[in-house]
Tab-separated table of C-alpha atoms in Angstrom:
chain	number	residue	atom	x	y	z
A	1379	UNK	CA	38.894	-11.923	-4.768
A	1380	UNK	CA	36.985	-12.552	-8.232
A	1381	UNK	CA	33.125	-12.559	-7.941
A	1382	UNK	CA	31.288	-14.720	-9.872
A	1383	UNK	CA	28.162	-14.347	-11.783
A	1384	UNK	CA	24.735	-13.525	-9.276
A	1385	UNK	CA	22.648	-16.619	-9.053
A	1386	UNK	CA	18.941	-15.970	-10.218
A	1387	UNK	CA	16.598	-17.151	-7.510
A	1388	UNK	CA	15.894	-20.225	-9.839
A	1389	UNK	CA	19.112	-21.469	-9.639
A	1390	UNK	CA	20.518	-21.026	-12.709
A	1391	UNK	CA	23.205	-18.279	-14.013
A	1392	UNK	CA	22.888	-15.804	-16.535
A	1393	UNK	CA	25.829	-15.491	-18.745
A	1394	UNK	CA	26.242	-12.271	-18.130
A	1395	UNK	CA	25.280	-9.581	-15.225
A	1396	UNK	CA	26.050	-6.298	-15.320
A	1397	UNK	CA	26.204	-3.827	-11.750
A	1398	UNK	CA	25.752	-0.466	-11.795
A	1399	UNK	CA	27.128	0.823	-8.897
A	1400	UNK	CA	25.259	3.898	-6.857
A	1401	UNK	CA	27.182	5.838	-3.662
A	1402	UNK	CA	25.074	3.576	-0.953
A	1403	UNK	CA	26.064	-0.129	-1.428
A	1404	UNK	CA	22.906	-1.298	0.065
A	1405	UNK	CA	21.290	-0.947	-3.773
A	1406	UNK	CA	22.442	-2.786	-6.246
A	1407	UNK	CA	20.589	-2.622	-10.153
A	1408	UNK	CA	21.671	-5.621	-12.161
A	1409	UNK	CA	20.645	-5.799	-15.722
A	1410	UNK	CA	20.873	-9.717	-17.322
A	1411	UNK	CA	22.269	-9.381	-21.416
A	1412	UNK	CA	20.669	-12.684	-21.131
A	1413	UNK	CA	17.135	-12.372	-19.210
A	1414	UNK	CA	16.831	-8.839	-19.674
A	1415	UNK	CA	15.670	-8.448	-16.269
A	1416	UNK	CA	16.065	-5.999	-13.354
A	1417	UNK	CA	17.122	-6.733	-9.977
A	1418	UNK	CA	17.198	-4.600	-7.182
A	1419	UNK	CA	19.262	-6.131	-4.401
A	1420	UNK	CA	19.075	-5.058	-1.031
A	1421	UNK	CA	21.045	-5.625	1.907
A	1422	UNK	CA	19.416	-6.257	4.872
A	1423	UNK	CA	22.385	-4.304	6.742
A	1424	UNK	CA	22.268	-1.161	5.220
A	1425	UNK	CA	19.541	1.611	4.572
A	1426	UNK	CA	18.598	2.934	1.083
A	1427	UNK	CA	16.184	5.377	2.218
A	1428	UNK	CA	15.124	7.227	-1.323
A	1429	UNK	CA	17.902	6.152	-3.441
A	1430	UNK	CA	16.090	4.264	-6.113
A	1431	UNK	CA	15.567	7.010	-8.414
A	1432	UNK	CA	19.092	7.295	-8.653
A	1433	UNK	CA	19.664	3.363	-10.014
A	1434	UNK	CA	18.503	4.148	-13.638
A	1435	UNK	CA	20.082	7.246	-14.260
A	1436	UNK	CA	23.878	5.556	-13.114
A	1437	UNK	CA	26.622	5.430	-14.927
A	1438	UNK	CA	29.087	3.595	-14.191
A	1439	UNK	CA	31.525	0.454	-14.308
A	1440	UNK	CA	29.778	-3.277	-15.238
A	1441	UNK	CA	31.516	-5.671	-12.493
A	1442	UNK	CA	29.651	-9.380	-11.442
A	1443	UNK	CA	27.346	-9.258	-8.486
A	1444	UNK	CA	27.413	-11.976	-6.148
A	1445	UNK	CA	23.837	-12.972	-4.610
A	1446	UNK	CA	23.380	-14.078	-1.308
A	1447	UNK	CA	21.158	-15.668	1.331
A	1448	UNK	CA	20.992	-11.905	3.763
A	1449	UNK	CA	19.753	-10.371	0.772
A	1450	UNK	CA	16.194	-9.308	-0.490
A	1451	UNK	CA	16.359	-9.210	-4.270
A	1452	UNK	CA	13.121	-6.988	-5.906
A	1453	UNK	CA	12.180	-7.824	-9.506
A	1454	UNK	CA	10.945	-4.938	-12.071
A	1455	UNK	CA	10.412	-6.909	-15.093
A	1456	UNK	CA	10.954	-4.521	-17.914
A	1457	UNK	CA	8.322	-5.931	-19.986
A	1458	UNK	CA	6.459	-2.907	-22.676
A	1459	UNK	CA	2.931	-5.012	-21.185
A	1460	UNK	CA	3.948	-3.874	-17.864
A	1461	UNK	CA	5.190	-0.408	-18.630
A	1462	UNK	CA	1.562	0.353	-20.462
A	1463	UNK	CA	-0.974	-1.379	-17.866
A	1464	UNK	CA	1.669	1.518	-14.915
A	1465	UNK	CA	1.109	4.073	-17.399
A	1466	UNK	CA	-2.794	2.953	-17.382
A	1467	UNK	CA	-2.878	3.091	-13.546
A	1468	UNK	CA	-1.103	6.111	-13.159
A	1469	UNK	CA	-3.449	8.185	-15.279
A	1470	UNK	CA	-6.111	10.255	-12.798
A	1471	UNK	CA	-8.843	10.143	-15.874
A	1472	UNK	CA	-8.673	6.147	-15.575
A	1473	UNK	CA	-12.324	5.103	-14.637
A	1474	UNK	CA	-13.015	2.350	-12.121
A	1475	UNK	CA	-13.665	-0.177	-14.694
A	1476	UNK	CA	-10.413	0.802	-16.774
A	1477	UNK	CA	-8.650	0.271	-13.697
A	1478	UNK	CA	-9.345	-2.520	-12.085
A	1479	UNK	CA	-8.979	-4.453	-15.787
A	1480	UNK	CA	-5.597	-3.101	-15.989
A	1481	UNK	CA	-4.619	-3.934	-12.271
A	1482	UNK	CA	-6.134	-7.501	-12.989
A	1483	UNK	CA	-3.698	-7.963	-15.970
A	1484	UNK	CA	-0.977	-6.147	-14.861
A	1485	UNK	CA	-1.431	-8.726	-11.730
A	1486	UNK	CA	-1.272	-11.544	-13.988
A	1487	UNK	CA	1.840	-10.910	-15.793
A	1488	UNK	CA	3.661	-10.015	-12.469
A	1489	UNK	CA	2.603	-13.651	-11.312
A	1490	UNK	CA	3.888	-15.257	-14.469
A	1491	UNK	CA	7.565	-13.878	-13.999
A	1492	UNK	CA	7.422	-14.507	-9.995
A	1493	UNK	CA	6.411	-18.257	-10.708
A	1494	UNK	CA	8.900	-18.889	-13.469
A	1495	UNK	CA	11.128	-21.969	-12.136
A	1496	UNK	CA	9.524	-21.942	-9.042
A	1497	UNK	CA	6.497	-24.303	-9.624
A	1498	UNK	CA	6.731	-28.373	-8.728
A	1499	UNK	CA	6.427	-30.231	-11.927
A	1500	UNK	CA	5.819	-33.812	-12.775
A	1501	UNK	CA	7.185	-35.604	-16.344
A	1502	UNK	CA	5.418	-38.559	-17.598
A	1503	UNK	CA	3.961	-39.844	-21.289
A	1504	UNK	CA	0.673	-38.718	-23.341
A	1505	UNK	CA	-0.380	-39.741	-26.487
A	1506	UNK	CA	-0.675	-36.880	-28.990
A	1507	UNK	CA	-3.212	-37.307	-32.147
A	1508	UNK	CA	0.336	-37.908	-33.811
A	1509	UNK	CA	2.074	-40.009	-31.270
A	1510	UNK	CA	3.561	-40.865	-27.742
A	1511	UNK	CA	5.036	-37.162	-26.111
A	1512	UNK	CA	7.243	-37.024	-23.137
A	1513	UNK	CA	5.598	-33.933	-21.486
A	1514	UNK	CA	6.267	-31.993	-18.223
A	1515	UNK	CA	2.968	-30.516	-16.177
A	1516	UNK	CA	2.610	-28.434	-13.140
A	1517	UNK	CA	2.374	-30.796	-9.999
A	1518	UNK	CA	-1.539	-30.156	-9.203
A	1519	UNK	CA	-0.953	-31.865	-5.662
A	1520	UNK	CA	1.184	-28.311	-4.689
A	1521	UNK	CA	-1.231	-25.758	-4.936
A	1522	UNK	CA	0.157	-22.450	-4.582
A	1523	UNK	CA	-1.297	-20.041	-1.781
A	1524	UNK	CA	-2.149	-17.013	-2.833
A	1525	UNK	CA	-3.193	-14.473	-0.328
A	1526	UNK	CA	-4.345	-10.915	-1.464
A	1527	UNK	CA	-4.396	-8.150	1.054
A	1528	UNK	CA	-7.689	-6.857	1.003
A	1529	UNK	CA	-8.621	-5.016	-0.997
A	1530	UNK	CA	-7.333	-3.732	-4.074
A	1531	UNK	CA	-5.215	-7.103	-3.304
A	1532	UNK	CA	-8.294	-8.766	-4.889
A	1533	UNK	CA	-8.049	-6.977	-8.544
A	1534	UNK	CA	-4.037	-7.712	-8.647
A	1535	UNK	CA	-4.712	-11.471	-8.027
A	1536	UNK	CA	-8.018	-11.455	-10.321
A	1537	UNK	CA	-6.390	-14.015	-12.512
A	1538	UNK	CA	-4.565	-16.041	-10.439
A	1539	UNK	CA	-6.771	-19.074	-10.262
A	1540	UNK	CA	-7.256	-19.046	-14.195
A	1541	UNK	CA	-3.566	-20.060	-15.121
A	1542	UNK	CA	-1.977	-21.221	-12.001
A	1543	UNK	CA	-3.086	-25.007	-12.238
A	1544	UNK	CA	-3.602	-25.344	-8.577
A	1545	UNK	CA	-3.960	-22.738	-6.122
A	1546	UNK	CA	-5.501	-22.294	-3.104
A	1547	UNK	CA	-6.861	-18.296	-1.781
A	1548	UNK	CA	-6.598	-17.321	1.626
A	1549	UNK	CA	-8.290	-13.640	2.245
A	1550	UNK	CA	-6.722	-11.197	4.578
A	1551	UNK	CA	-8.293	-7.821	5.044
A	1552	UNK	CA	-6.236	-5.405	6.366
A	1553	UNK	CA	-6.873	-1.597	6.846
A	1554	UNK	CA	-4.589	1.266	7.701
A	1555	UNK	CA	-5.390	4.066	10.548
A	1556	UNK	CA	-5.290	7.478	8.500
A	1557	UNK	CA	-3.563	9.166	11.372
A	1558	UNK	CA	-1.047	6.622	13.057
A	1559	UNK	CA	-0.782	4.773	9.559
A	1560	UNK	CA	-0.575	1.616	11.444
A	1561	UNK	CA	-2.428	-1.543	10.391
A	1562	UNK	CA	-5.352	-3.399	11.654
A	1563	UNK	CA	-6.352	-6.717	10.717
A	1564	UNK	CA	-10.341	-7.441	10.288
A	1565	UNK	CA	-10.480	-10.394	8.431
A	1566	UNK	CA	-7.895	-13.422	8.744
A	1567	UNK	CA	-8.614	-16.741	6.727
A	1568	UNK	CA	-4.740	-17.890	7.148
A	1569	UNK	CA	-4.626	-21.607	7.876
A	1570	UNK	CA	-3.409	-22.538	11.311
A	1571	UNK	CA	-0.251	-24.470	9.597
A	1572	UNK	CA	1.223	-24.468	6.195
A	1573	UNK	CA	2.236	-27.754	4.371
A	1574	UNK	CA	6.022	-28.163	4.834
A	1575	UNK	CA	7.337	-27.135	1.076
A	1576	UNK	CA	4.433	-24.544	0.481
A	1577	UNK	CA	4.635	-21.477	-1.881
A	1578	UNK	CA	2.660	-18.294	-1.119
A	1579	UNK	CA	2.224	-15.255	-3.238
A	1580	UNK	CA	1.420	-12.449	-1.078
A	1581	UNK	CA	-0.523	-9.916	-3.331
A	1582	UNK	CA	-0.433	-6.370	-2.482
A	1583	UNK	CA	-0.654	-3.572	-4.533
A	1584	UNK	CA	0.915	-0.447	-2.345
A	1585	UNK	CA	4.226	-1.209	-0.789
A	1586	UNK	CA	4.328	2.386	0.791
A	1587	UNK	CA	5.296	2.382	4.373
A	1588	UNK	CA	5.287	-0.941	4.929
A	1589	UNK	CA	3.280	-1.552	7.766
A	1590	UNK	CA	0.426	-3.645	5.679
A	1591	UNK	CA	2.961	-6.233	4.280
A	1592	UNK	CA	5.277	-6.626	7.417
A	1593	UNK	CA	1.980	-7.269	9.569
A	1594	UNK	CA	0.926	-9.773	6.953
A	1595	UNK	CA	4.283	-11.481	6.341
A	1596	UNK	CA	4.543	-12.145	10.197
A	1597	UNK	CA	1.234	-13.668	10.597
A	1598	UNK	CA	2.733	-16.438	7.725
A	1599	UNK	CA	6.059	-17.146	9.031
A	1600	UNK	CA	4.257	-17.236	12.457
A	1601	UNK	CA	2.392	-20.026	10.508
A	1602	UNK	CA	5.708	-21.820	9.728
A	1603	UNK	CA	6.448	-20.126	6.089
A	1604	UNK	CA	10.323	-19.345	5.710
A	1605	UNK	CA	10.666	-15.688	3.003
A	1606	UNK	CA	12.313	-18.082	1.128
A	1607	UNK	CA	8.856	-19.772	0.605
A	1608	UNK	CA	7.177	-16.286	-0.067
A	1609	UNK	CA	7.145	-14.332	-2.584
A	1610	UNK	CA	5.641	-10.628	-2.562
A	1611	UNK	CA	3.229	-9.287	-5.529
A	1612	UNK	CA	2.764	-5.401	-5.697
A	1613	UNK	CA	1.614	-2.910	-8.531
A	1614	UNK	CA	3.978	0.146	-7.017
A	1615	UNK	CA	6.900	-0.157	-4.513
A	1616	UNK	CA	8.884	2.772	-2.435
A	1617	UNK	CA	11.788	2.727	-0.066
A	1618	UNK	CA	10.285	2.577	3.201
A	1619	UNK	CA	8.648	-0.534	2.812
A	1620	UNK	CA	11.281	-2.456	0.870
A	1621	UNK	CA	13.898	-1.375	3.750
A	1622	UNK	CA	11.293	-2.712	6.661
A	1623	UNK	CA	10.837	-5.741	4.234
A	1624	UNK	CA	14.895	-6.203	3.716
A	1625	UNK	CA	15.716	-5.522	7.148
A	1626	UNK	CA	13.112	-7.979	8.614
A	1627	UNK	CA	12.574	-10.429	5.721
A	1628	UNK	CA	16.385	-11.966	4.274
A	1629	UNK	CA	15.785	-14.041	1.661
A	1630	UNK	CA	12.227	-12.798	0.237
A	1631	UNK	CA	11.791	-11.954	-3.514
A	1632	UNK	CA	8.989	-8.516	-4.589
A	1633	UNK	CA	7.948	-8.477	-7.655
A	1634	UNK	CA	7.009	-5.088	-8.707
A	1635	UNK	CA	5.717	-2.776	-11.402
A	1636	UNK	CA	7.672	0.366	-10.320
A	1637	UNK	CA	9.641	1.516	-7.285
A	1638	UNK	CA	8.824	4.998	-6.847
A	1639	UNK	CA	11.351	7.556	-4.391
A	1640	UNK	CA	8.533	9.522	-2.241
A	1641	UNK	CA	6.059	8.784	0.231
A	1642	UNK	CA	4.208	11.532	1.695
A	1643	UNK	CA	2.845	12.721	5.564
A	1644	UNK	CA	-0.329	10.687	4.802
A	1645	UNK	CA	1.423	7.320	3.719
A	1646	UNK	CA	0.592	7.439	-0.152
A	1647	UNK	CA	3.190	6.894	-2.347
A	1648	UNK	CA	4.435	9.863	-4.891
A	1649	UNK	CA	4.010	9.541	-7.924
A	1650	UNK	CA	2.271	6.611	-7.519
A	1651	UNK	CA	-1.314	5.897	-8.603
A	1652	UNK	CA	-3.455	7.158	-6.048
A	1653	UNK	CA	-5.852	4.804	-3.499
A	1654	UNK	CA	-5.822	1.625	-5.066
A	1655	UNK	CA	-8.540	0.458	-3.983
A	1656	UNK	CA	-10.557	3.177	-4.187
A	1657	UNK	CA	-10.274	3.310	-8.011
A	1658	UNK	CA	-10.606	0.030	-8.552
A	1659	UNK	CA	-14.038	0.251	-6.651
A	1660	UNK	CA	-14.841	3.834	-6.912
A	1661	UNK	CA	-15.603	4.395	-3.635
């Protein structure tokens, strides 16, 4: 059976898609001649437990990928912006200040590619000093939710507000038990209900075991949100959360930085950039 083109999640399709194939069909890397984008797709039926590394470093035959709905798909843009502000945040001698600037940006240009074709817009008329323009703007009477996980969550989604025309924050502060690694929840400002339509960004830097962002994603579709309606934010990915993430969550997009292959006995991720929120704070 011929496979057509993958579908990007805004609907449209690239003109051409290229699959590199790796020994565990669970990961997929797609590369767009057209976008210039990378996709990670992941079955939510199969593991992938520390098989990313091996994605760049495949060769192997281009064939079309078909996208579909039991499938998480994790964006690493491959912009040279992004690949400096990771190299930034990687770097031990970073101070604070240094830091949290670059997660802040870094942040912003993550939420530009997750909210490209994915924001309401409205056309109507404006006169220009030159003349009458039809013009398209984003529909103010949507605003996007954005919810940072407290709380290097907060320097990631620093700039949110300033280009997203309408958005409204919802805190959540979550911490993570050093010995059990498993989450606790001290500060909820999630709305009881969710207009029907809404968009959330979910903004959290670490994607390490994935206990932070599974807690968090169930208190929003316990809210009503579908992980069609969500889409994830994070400075540094690794395989055990993005297979608790595909496995639970079918349909939801990440947006990442990096995916890196390790995460250690304590729950940090390897290479990775250390506590995040500790050096964006320093303390």
């Amino acid at each position: 059976m011929a496979l057509q083109a993958p579908v990007h999640p805004s609907g449209s399709r690239p003109a051409a898609f290229v699959q590199r194939h790796v020994k565990n069909p669970s990961l997929s890397y797609t590369a767009s001649a057209m976008a210039k984008s990378r996709i990670h797709s992941l079955s939510s039926k199969h593991r992938f437990r520390s098989l990313i590394p091996k994605v760049a470093e495949s060769d192997s035959v281009a064939t079309a990928l078909p996208v579909t709905g039991d499938r998480m798909l994790v964006m690493v843009p491959p912009h040279p912006l992004i690949k400096h502000l990771t190299s930034v945040l990687r770097n031990e001698q970073t101070p604070p200040a240094m830091f949290k600037s670059a997660m802040a940006e870094l942040g912003r240009l993550l939420i530009y590619e997750a909210c490209r074709d994915w924001l309401p817009m409205i056309s109507g008329e404006i006169q220009s000093p030159m003349g009458v323009a039809n013009v398209e703007f984003v529909d103010p009477r949507e605003p996007v939710a954005i919810i940072p996980i407290l709380r290097a969550g907060l320097a990631l989604a620093e700039h949110a507000a300033t280009f997203l025309p309408a958005t409204k924050t919802y805190h959540l502060g979550m911490s993570r038990d050093e010995e059990t690694l498993q989450p606790s929840t001290y500060l909820n400002k999630i709305p009881e209900t969710f207009p029907e339509g809404s968009r959330a960004l979910v903004i959290d830097p670490m994607l390490a075991t994935g206990g932070t962002i599974v807690a968090a994603l169930d208190l929003l579709t316990a809210k009503g949100l579908t992980p069609k309606q969500i889409k994830v934010i994070s400075a540094v990915a690794a395989p055990p959360a993005l297979e608790k993430l595909s496995r639970k969550f079918p349909g939801l997009l990440v947006y990442t930085a990096m995916i890196d292959p390790v995460v250690n006995d304590k729950g940090f991720i390897v290479p990775g950039l250390g506590d995040a929120g500790d050096r964006c704070y320093g303390t």
